[in-house]
Coordinates of C-alpha atoms in Angstrom, one line a residue:
X109 CA -26.1 4.8 24.3
X110 CA -28.1 7.5 22.4
X111 CA -26.9 9.0 19.0
X112 CA -26.6 12.3 20.7
X113 CA -24.2 11.1 23.4
X114 CA -21.9 9.5 20.7
X115 CA -22.0 12.6 18.5
X116 CA -21.5 15.0 21.4
X117 CA -18.4 13.0 22.6
X118 CA -16.8 13.3 19.1
X119 CA -13.6 15.4 19.0
X120 CA -13.9 18.1 16.3
X121 CA -11.5 17.8 13.4
X122 CA -9.0 20.5 13.4
X123 CA -5.6 20.9 11.6
X124 CA -3.7 18.7 14.1
X125 CA -5.9 15.7 15.1
X126 CA -6.9 14.0 11.8
X127 CA -5.7 10.4 12.8
X128 CA -7.4 10.5 16.2
X129 CA -10.6 12.0 14.7
X130 CA -10.7 9.4 12.0
X131 CA -10.3 6.6 14.6
X132 CA -13.1 8.1 16.8
X133 CA -15.4 8.5 13.7
X134 CA -14.8 4.8 12.7
X135 CA -15.5 3.6 16.5
X136 CA -18.6 5.8 16.8
X137 CA -20.1 4.7 13.4
X138 CA -19.3 1.0 14.3
X139 CA -21.0 1.3 17.6
X140 CA -24.0 3.1 16.2
X141 CA -24.2 0.6 13.2
X142 CA -23.8 3.5 10.8
X143 CA -20.7 2.4 9.2
X144 CA -22.5 0.5 6.4
X145 CA -22.1 3.3 3.9
X146 CA -18.4 3.6 4.6
X147 CA -17.9 -0.1 4.0
X148 CA -20.2 -0.8 1.0
X149 CA -20.4 1.1 -2.3
X150 CA -23.5 3.0 -3.1
X151 CA -26.2 0.6 -4.4
X152 CA -28.4 1.4 -7.5
X153 CA -31.6 3.0 -6.7
X154 CA -34.2 0.2 -6.5
X155 CA -36.7 -0.4 -9.3
X156 CA -39.8 -2.1 -9.7
X157 CA -37.8 -5.2 -10.6
X158 CA -35.7 -5.0 -7.4
X159 CA -35.9 -7.8 -4.8
X160 CA -36.9 -7.1 -1.1
X161 CA -33.2 -7.8 -0.2
X162 CA -32.1 -5.2 -2.8
X163 CA -34.6 -2.7 -1.4
X164 CA -33.7 -3.4 2.2
X165 CA -29.9 -3.0 1.3
X166 CA -30.6 0.2 -0.4
X167 CA -32.7 1.5 2.5
X168 CA -30.0 0.6 5.1
X169 CA -27.1 2.1 3.0
X170 CA -29.1 5.2 2.3
X171 CA -29.9 5.8 6.0
X172 CA -26.3 5.1 7.0
X173 CA -24.9 7.4 4.3
X174 CA -27.3 10.3 5.3
X175 CA -26.6 9.9 9.1
X176 CA -22.8 9.6 8.5
X177 CA -22.6 12.7 6.3
X178 CA -24.5 14.7 8.9
X179 CA -22.3 13.5 11.7
X180 CA -19.0 13.8 9.8
X181 CA -19.8 17.5 8.6
X182 CA -20.9 18.4 12.2
X183 CA -17.6 17.1 13.5
X184 CA -15.4 19.3 11.3
X185 CA -14.5 22.9 11.9
X186 CA -16.1 25.5 9.5
X187 CA -12.6 26.5 8.1
X188 CA -11.8 22.9 7.1
X189 CA -15.3 22.0 6.0
X190 CA -15.3 25.1 3.8
X191 CA -12.3 23.8 2.0
X192 CA -13.8 20.4 1.3
X193 CA -16.1 20.0 -1.7
X194 CA -19.5 18.9 -0.8
X195 CA -20.6 15.3 -1.6
X196 CA -23.8 13.4 -1.1
X197 CA -21.7 10.2 -0.5
X198 CA -20.1 9.6 2.9
X199 CA -17.3 7.2 1.6
X200 CA -16.4 9.8 -1.1
X201 CA -16.5 12.7 1.4
X202 CA -14.1 10.8 4.0
X203 CA -11.8 10.1 1.1
X204 CA -11.6 13.9 0.2
X205 CA -11.1 14.7 3.9
X206 CA -8.2 12.2 4.1
X207 CA -6.6 13.8 1.1
X208 CA -6.6 17.2 3.0
X209 CA -4.8 15.6 5.8
X210 CA -2.4 12.9 4.2
X211 CA 0.5 12.6 6.4
X212 CA -0.7 14.5 9.5
X213 CA -1.4 13.1 12.9

């Protein structure tokens, strides 16, 4: 399936559906092979001494992170998104979202 069909099927996070939203985000990112940045810590920026494998890891992580952030932010209501500090790291952003909803279903 296309990215657009996965994204359009995501339920928008509101004040009462965090657990369901998080589960759907996880499934969607897994199916789209975009969960890389949520599973792996951010790598260092490659340098001239970096191996091809290190550069490939960074490129895969960076794409996953960028796409994940766009999709996550697009699937949160403006009111909630406005209460969450911006981040350029999808893993950190998801942790802050989780803190906002700790204990809700």
